Amino acid sequence: MKLLISSLSAALLTTTVTLAQTTFSSSIRSIEVGLKGGPTFVHGYTTIPAQPTGIAGVQIPQIENIRNGTGVGYTGGAFVRFNNYRRKGYVQVEMTYNRYVLKQRTNLTLDVNANPSLAARLPVSFAPGLLNATVNITSESSIESFNVPVLFGRRLLKDRLRAYMGPTLLFVNKSQAIRNTEGQVNPNTTIGFATAVPIPVTTETTNLLSPREAANLEVKRFSWALEAGLGVSPLRWLDIDVRYAVPAGGVYRDTAIEGFLGIATVTAGIKLP
């Protein structure tokens, strides 16, 4: 992700330096309106604290979800830019619809009694602490939201380059997680369980906006992020932007969940006449 952002930023700056040697044929309008869209790229990790199961002596251990590639989504919407030409500053307000995808994986060892579906695979039941399972989990979590960025920027290099930052309000419309789980129930010869039992791949889809389905992984319906970016205008009617956002305070209702979520966005914008 860092390499992608660095490459895109370098390309933007190179284009800007070349184009800055020419000037606009007319002054920038005080109000510019346009449409924009492009891909989003998400990376991150999540640490979920240990959870009780309701069975004495059994809990779901802490889960360390690490990055499993870059999730690709999309963004699209409209913007209004209010320019102060003499002072080179501007305020840009947007309304966009976005899809963010986070890919993660984890390896986990837990008591078979912590997961009813694991215990059901065994021919007989075992008391807590006697038998455990090792599972590999890959997940793809997504959030779809209406966003309202309010960005404060400045034009540079003869108005060809724009630098900006500001808050973005996220109103979540949909969120789900798709998890693939596989592994094995580990043997324990001291109790006569000498052979590992394979756990075939199972797929589970969870609505992360449902308290019943998501439990402690419920996603907040409203959050906000801080974002910053650079943009160039190779043509008077065309904007190309690269920006990076980090949600503030996380996206989960459970504040004990820790982690990081980084969102890079590349967009092309067309100014309306």
mmCIF file of C-alpha atoms in Angstrom:
data_model
loop_
_atom_site.group_PDB
_atom_site.id
_atom_site.type_symbol
_atom_site.label_atom_id
_atom_site.label_comp_id
_atom_site.label_asym_id
_atom_site.label_seq_id
_atom_site.Cartn_x
_atom_site.Cartn_y
_atom_site.Cartn_z
ATOM 1 C CA MET A 1 0.000 0.000 0.000
ATOM 2 C CA LYS A 2 2.790 2.451 0.879
ATOM 3 C CA LEU A 3 4.481 1.668 -2.444
ATOM 4 C CA LEU A 4 1.209 2.241 -4.312
ATOM 5 C CA ILE A 5 0.601 5.598 -2.628
ATOM 6 C CA SER A 6 4.209 6.690 -3.135
ATOM 7 C CA SER A 7 4.105 5.782 -6.826
ATOM 8 C CA LEU A 8 0.817 7.576 -7.412
ATOM 9 C CA SER A 9 1.974 10.654 -5.518
ATOM 10 C CA ALA A 10 5.224 10.748 -7.506
ATOM 11 C CA ALA A 11 3.276 10.506 -10.746
ATOM 12 C CA LEU A 12 0.998 13.332 -9.675
ATOM 13 C CA LEU A 13 3.887 15.592 -8.748
ATOM 14 C CA THR A 14 5.747 14.835 -11.979
ATOM 15 C CA THR A 15 2.664 15.697 -14.011
ATOM 16 C CA THR A 16 2.152 18.829 -11.960
ATOM 17 C CA VAL A 17 5.671 20.149 -12.515
ATOM 18 C CA THR A 18 5.308 19.679 -16.267
ATOM 19 C CA LEU A 19 1.902 21.288 -16.480
ATOM 20 C CA ALA A 20 2.771 24.137 -14.141
ATOM 21 C CA GLN A 21 4.948 25.653 -16.849
ATOM 22 C CA THR A 22 1.769 26.710 -18.635
ATOM 23 C CA THR A 23 -0.998 28.920 -17.275
ATOM 24 C CA PHE A 24 -4.753 28.735 -17.387
ATOM 25 C CA SER A 25 -6.292 30.772 -20.184
ATOM 26 C CA SER A 26 -8.840 32.299 -17.817
ATOM 27 C CA SER A 27 -9.326 32.743 -14.092
ATOM 28 C CA ILE A 28 -10.703 29.985 -11.873
ATOM 29 C CA ARG A 29 -14.400 30.252 -11.154
ATOM 30 C CA SER A 30 -15.443 31.092 -7.598
ATOM 31 C CA ILE A 31 -17.677 28.000 -7.475
ATOM 32 C CA GLU A 32 -16.887 24.742 -9.273
ATOM 33 C CA VAL A 33 -19.241 21.763 -9.402
ATOM 34 C CA GLY A 34 -18.377 18.299 -10.652
ATOM 35 C CA LEU A 35 -18.715 14.530 -10.583
ATOM 36 C CA LYS A 36 -15.997 12.144 -9.414
ATOM 37 C CA GLY A 37 -15.291 8.444 -9.040
ATOM 38 C CA GLY A 38 -12.588 5.809 -8.743
ATOM 39 C CA PRO A 39 -11.248 2.837 -6.759
ATOM 40 C CA THR A 40 -10.578 2.564 -3.029
ATOM 41 C CA PHE A 41 -7.741 0.529 -1.494
ATOM 42 C CA VAL A 42 -7.969 -0.621 2.129
ATOM 43 C CA HIS A 43 -5.481 -2.272 4.474
ATOM 44 C CA GLY A 44 -5.362 -2.821 8.205
ATOM 45 C CA TYR A 45 -5.338 -5.180 11.159
ATOM 46 C CA THR A 46 -7.656 -5.913 14.086
ATOM 47 C CA THR A 47 -7.099 -7.225 17.611
ATOM 48 C CA ILE A 48 -10.230 -8.669 19.218
ATOM 49 C CA PRO A 49 -9.988 -9.303 22.977
ATOM 50 C CA ALA A 50 -10.834 -12.668 24.524
ATOM 51 C CA GLN A 51 -14.564 -13.344 24.901
ATOM 52 C CA PRO A 52 -16.450 -15.525 27.426
ATOM 53 C CA THR A 53 -18.567 -18.396 26.086
ATOM 54 C CA GLY A 54 -20.875 -19.052 29.018
ATOM 55 C CA ILE A 55 -19.117 -22.359 29.733
ATOM 56 C CA ALA A 56 -17.031 -22.436 32.913
ATOM 57 C CA GLY A 57 -13.317 -22.440 32.119
ATOM 58 C CA VAL A 58 -13.842 -21.898 28.387
ATOM 59 C CA GLN A 59 -13.357 -18.695 26.441
ATOM 60 C CA ILE A 60 -12.626 -17.587 22.909
ATOM 61 C CA PRO A 61 -8.990 -16.424 23.067
ATOM 62 C CA GLN A 62 -7.739 -13.089 21.784
ATOM 63 C CA ILE A 63 -7.821 -12.940 18.000
ATOM 64 C CA GLU A 64 -5.030 -11.232 16.058
ATOM 65 C CA ASN A 65 -6.303 -10.521 12.537
ATOM 66 C CA ILE A 66 -3.462 -9.454 10.248
ATOM 67 C CA ARG A 67 -3.507 -8.038 6.736
ATOM 68 C CA ASN A 68 -4.276 -10.522 3.967
ATOM 69 C CA GLY A 69 -3.734 -8.336 0.905
ATOM 70 C CA THR A 70 -5.343 -5.079 -0.175
ATOM 71 C CA GLY A 71 -9.105 -4.827 -0.464
ATOM 72 C CA VAL A 72 -10.387 -2.991 -3.547
ATOM 73 C CA GLY A 73 -13.680 -1.102 -3.548
ATOM 74 C CA TYR A 74 -15.070 2.023 -5.173
ATOM 75 C CA THR A 75 -16.249 5.581 -4.622
ATOM 76 C CA GLY A 76 -18.468 7.867 -6.652
ATOM 77 C CA GLY A 77 -20.374 11.086 -6.187
ATOM 78 C CA ALA A 78 -20.386 14.853 -6.599
ATOM 79 C CA PHE A 79 -18.405 17.794 -5.251
ATOM 80 C CA VAL A 80 -18.735 21.557 -4.867
ATOM 81 C CA ARG A 81 -15.580 23.674 -4.554
ATOM 82 C CA PHE A 82 -15.709 27.239 -3.228
ATOM 83 C CA ASN A 83 -12.589 29.084 -4.384
ATOM 84 C CA ASN A 84 -10.923 32.158 -2.995
ATOM 85 C CA TYR A 85 -8.804 32.993 -6.019
ATOM 86 C CA ARG A 86 -6.629 35.759 -4.569
ATOM 87 C CA ARG A 87 -5.701 33.859 -1.427
ATOM 88 C CA LYS A 88 -5.351 30.516 -3.216
ATOM 89 C CA GLY A 89 -7.552 28.754 -0.668
ATOM 90 C CA TYR A 90 -10.752 26.786 -1.118
ATOM 91 C CA VAL A 91 -13.324 24.675 0.695
ATOM 92 C CA GLN A 92 -14.629 21.513 -0.971
ATOM 93 C CA VAL A 93 -17.770 19.677 0.123
ATOM 94 C CA GLU A 94 -18.627 16.259 -1.317
ATOM 95 C CA MET A 95 -21.373 13.653 -1.238
ATOM 96 C CA THR A 96 -20.185 10.179 -2.236
ATOM 97 C CA TYR A 97 -21.213 6.545 -1.993
ATOM 98 C CA ASN A 98 -18.355 4.225 -1.084
ATOM 99 C CA ARG A 99 -17.457 0.573 -0.684
ATOM 100 C CA TYR A 100 -14.470 -0.351 1.466
ATOM 101 C CA VAL A 101 -13.111 -3.912 1.656
ATOM 102 C CA LEU A 102 -10.723 -5.166 4.361
ATOM 103 C CA LYS A 103 -8.977 -8.543 3.895
ATOM 104 C CA GLN A 104 -7.554 -10.281 6.974
ATOM 105 C CA ARG A 105 -6.393 -13.682 8.205
ATOM 106 C CA THR A 106 -5.611 -15.317 11.518
ATOM 107 C CA ASN A 107 -4.472 -18.642 13.024
ATOM 108 C CA LEU A 108 -6.225 -19.597 16.226
ATOM 109 C CA THR A 109 -6.095 -22.443 18.752
ATOM 110 C CA LEU A 110 -9.113 -22.838 21.025
ATOM 111 C CA ASP A 111 -10.991 -25.337 23.153
ATOM 112 C CA VAL A 112 -13.447 -27.310 20.997
ATOM 113 C CA ASN A 113 -16.207 -26.404 23.471
ATOM 114 C CA ALA A 114 -15.758 -22.727 22.590
ATOM 115 C CA ASN A 115 -17.331 -23.421 19.206
ATOM 116 C CA PRO A 116 -20.470 -25.607 19.095
ATOM 117 C CA SER A 117 -19.910 -26.470 15.421
ATOM 118 C CA LEU A 118 -16.469 -27.895 16.251
ATOM 119 C CA ALA A 119 -17.768 -29.940 19.174
ATOM 120 C CA ALA A 120 -20.546 -31.318 16.969
ATOM 121 C CA ARG A 121 -17.960 -32.883 14.625
ATOM 122 C CA LEU A 122 -16.681 -35.206 17.357
ATOM 123 C CA PRO A 123 -18.165 -38.654 17.991
ATOM 124 C CA VAL A 124 -18.384 -38.008 21.758
ATOM 125 C CA SER A 125 -18.309 -34.922 23.936
ATOM 126 C CA PHE A 126 -15.259 -33.895 25.975
ATOM 127 C CA ALA A 127 -14.967 -31.843 29.126
ATOM 128 C CA PRO A 128 -13.473 -28.352 28.813
ATOM 129 C CA GLY A 129 -9.682 -28.254 28.668
ATOM 130 C CA LEU A 130 -9.192 -31.747 27.257
ATOM 131 C CA LEU A 131 -9.291 -31.126 23.519
ATOM 132 C CA ASN A 132 -8.502 -28.159 21.320
ATOM 133 C CA ALA A 133 -8.655 -27.245 17.664
ATOM 134 C CA THR A 134 -6.390 -25.218 15.398
ATOM 135 C CA VAL A 135 -8.246 -23.155 12.805
ATOM 136 C CA ASN A 136 -7.160 -20.893 9.969
ATOM 137 C CA ILE A 137 -9.581 -18.080 9.205
ATOM 138 C CA THR A 138 -9.581 -15.704 6.244
ATOM 139 C CA SER A 139 -12.107 -12.891 6.196
ATOM 140 C CA GLU A 140 -13.317 -10.187 3.866
ATOM 141 C CA SER A 141 -15.168 -7.412 5.680
ATOM 142 C CA SER A 142 -16.917 -4.650 3.774
ATOM 143 C CA ILE A 143 -18.536 -1.334 4.595
ATOM 144 C CA GLU A 144 -20.771 0.644 2.252
ATOM 145 C CA SER A 145 -21.435 4.205 3.303
ATOM 146 C CA PHE A 146 -22.604 7.641 2.282
ATOM 147 C CA ASN A 147 -19.719 10.031 2.973
ATOM 148 C CA VAL A 148 -19.690 13.800 3.414
ATOM 149 C CA PRO A 149 -16.095 15.118 3.272
ATOM 150 C CA VAL A 150 -15.467 18.759 4.183
ATOM 151 C CA LEU A 151 -11.988 19.575 2.894
ATOM 152 C CA PHE A 152 -9.886 22.703 3.351
ATOM 153 C CA GLY A 153 -7.321 23.182 0.618
ATOM 154 C CA ARG A 154 -4.825 25.421 -1.066
ATOM 155 C CA ARG A 155 -3.815 25.722 -4.700
ATOM 156 C CA LEU A 156 -0.109 25.655 -5.573
ATOM 157 C CA LEU A 157 2.153 25.772 -8.634
ATOM 158 C CA LYS A 158 0.050 28.193 -10.672
ATOM 159 C CA ASP A 159 -3.147 26.494 -9.533
ATOM 160 C CA ARG A 160 -2.202 23.140 -11.067
ATOM 161 C CA LEU A 161 -1.618 21.391 -7.740
ATOM 162 C CA ARG A 162 -4.087 21.178 -4.865
ATOM 163 C CA ALA A 163 -3.258 20.098 -1.309
ATOM 164 C CA TYR A 164 -6.059 19.568 1.196
ATOM 165 C CA MET A 165 -7.235 17.878 4.374
ATOM 166 C CA GLY A 166 -10.302 17.726 6.559
ATOM 167 C CA PRO A 167 -12.905 15.526 8.251
ATOM 168 C CA THR A 168 -15.179 13.052 6.503
ATOM 169 C CA LEU A 169 -18.522 11.971 7.954
ATOM 170 C CA LEU A 170 -19.433 8.323 7.279
ATOM 171 C CA PHE A 171 -23.053 7.155 7.378
ATOM 172 C CA VAL A 172 -22.872 3.356 7.080
ATOM 173 C CA ASN A 173 -25.556 1.802 4.907
ATOM 174 C CA LYS A 174 -24.369 -1.816 4.775
ATOM 175 C CA SER A 175 -21.616 -3.897 6.367
ATOM 176 C CA GLN A 176 -20.874 -7.599 6.303
ATOM 177 C CA ALA A 177 -18.078 -10.112 6.845
ATOM 178 C CA ILE A 178 -17.465 -13.280 4.833
ATOM 179 C CA ARG A 179 -15.272 -15.783 6.701
ATOM 180 C CA ASN A 180 -13.710 -19.009 5.483
ATOM 181 C CA THR A 181 -12.604 -21.398 8.239
ATOM 182 C CA GLU A 182 -10.615 -24.638 8.044
ATOM 183 C CA GLY A 183 -8.221 -26.573 10.278
ATOM 184 C CA GLN A 184 -8.220 -29.631 12.522
ATOM 185 C CA VAL A 185 -9.212 -30.934 15.921
ATOM 186 C CA ASN A 186 -5.888 -31.798 17.534
ATOM 187 C CA PRO A 187 -5.206 -35.237 19.059
ATOM 188 C CA ASN A 188 -4.701 -35.812 22.777
ATOM 189 C CA THR A 189 -3.320 -39.309 23.450
ATOM 190 C CA THR A 190 -3.716 -38.973 27.218
ATOM 191 C CA ILE A 191 -7.475 -39.272 26.831
ATOM 192 C CA GLY A 192 -7.367 -41.799 24.005
ATOM 193 C CA PHE A 193 -8.007 -39.320 21.205
ATOM 194 C CA ALA A 194 -5.071 -40.278 18.991
ATOM 195 C CA THR A 195 -6.075 -39.074 15.521
ATOM 196 C CA ALA A 196 -6.576 -35.499 14.319
ATOM 197 C CA VAL A 197 -9.997 -34.745 12.848
ATOM 198 C CA PRO A 198 -9.873 -32.456 9.784
ATOM 199 C CA ILE A 199 -12.160 -29.435 9.722
ATOM 200 C CA PRO A 200 -13.277 -28.848 6.106
ATOM 201 C CA VAL A 201 -13.638 -25.344 4.727
ATOM 202 C CA THR A 202 -16.825 -23.640 5.856
ATOM 203 C CA THR A 203 -18.065 -20.213 4.769
ATOM 204 C CA GLU A 204 -20.067 -17.885 6.983
ATOM 205 C CA THR A 205 -21.592 -14.490 6.159
ATOM 206 C CA THR A 206 -22.355 -12.088 9.025
ATOM 207 C CA ASN A 207 -24.347 -8.860 8.950
ATOM 208 C CA LEU A 208 -22.073 -6.523 10.911
ATOM 209 C CA LEU A 209 -24.890 -4.024 11.500
ATOM 210 C CA SER A 210 -26.958 -6.633 13.354
ATOM 211 C CA PRO A 211 -26.254 -6.817 17.116
ATOM 212 C CA ARG A 212 -27.588 -10.388 17.147
ATOM 213 C CA GLU A 213 -25.367 -11.654 14.312
ATOM 214 C CA ALA A 214 -22.272 -9.527 14.849
ATOM 215 C CA ALA A 215 -22.159 -9.543 18.665
ATOM 216 C CA ASN A 216 -19.033 -7.622 19.721
ATOM 217 C CA LEU A 217 -18.094 -7.035 16.038
ATOM 218 C CA GLU A 218 -21.071 -4.757 15.422
ATOM 219 C CA VAL A 219 -20.090 -1.794 13.212
ATOM 220 C CA LYS A 220 -21.144 1.739 14.112
ATOM 221 C CA ARG A 221 -23.705 3.313 11.802
ATOM 222 C CA PHE A 222 -21.975 6.674 12.082
ATOM 223 C CA SER A 223 -18.267 7.461 12.348
ATOM 224 C CA TRP A 224 -15.818 9.973 10.986
ATOM 225 C CA ALA A 225 -12.372 9.959 9.476
ATOM 226 C CA LEU A 226 -9.559 12.412 8.896
ATOM 227 C CA GLU A 227 -8.227 12.523 5.369
ATOM 228 C CA ALA A 228 -5.599 14.378 3.365
ATOM 229 C CA GLY A 229 -4.697 14.398 -0.297
ATOM 230 C CA LEU A 230 -3.141 15.900 -3.384
ATOM 231 C CA GLY A 231 -4.774 16.717 -6.683
ATOM 232 C CA VAL A 232 -3.748 17.934 -10.116
ATOM 233 C CA SER A 233 -5.738 19.501 -12.950
ATOM 234 C CA PRO A 234 -4.124 18.472 -16.264
ATOM 235 C CA LEU A 235 -7.089 20.050 -18.047
ATOM 236 C CA ARG A 236 -9.382 22.820 -16.876
ATOM 237 C CA TRP A 237 -12.315 20.422 -16.641
ATOM 238 C CA LEU A 238 -10.421 17.419 -15.238
ATOM 239 C CA ASP A 239 -9.193 16.718 -11.688
ATOM 240 C CA ILE A 240 -7.087 13.709 -10.649
ATOM 241 C CA ASP A 241 -6.752 13.099 -6.915
ATOM 242 C CA VAL A 242 -4.995 10.764 -4.491
ATOM 243 C CA ARG A 243 -6.049 10.843 -0.862
ATOM 244 C CA TYR A 244 -5.608 8.824 2.325
ATOM 245 C CA ALA A 245 -8.053 8.539 5.223
ATOM 246 C CA VAL A 246 -7.957 7.022 8.702
ATOM 247 C CA PRO A 247 -11.201 6.524 10.682
ATOM 248 C CA ALA A 248 -11.062 8.192 14.091
ATOM 249 C CA GLY A 249 -12.092 6.059 17.047
ATOM 250 C CA GLY A 250 -12.458 2.908 14.954
ATOM 251 C CA VAL A 251 -15.531 1.513 13.215
ATOM 252 C CA TYR A 252 -16.710 -0.984 15.865
ATOM 253 C CA ARG A 253 -19.099 -0.223 18.726
ATOM 254 C CA ASP A 254 -16.915 -2.292 21.066
ATOM 255 C CA THR A 255 -14.170 0.151 22.073
ATOM 256 C CA ALA A 256 -12.031 -2.747 23.382
ATOM 257 C CA ILE A 257 -11.338 -3.803 19.775
ATOM 258 C CA GLU A 258 -8.056 -2.297 18.642
ATOM 259 C CA GLY A 259 -6.414 -1.988 15.261
ATOM 260 C CA PHE A 260 -5.783 0.216 12.276
ATOM 261 C CA LEU A 261 -7.686 0.934 9.072
ATOM 262 C CA GLY A 262 -6.120 2.907 6.218
ATOM 263 C CA ILE A 263 -8.088 3.934 3.128
ATOM 264 C CA ALA A 264 -6.412 5.186 -0.050
ATOM 265 C CA THR A 265 -8.567 6.567 -2.865
ATOM 266 C CA VAL A 266 -7.724 7.485 -6.454
ATOM 267 C CA THR A 267 -10.359 9.486 -8.323
ATOM 268 C CA ALA A 268 -10.943 11.292 -11.577
ATOM 269 C CA GLY A 269 -13.281 14.277 -11.407
ATOM 270 C CA ILE A 270 -15.072 16.105 -14.222
ATOM 271 C CA LYS A 271 -16.106 19.719 -13.641
ATOM 272 C CA LEU A 272 -19.490 20.606 -15.025
ATOM 273 C CA PRO A 273 -19.778 23.667 -17.291
#
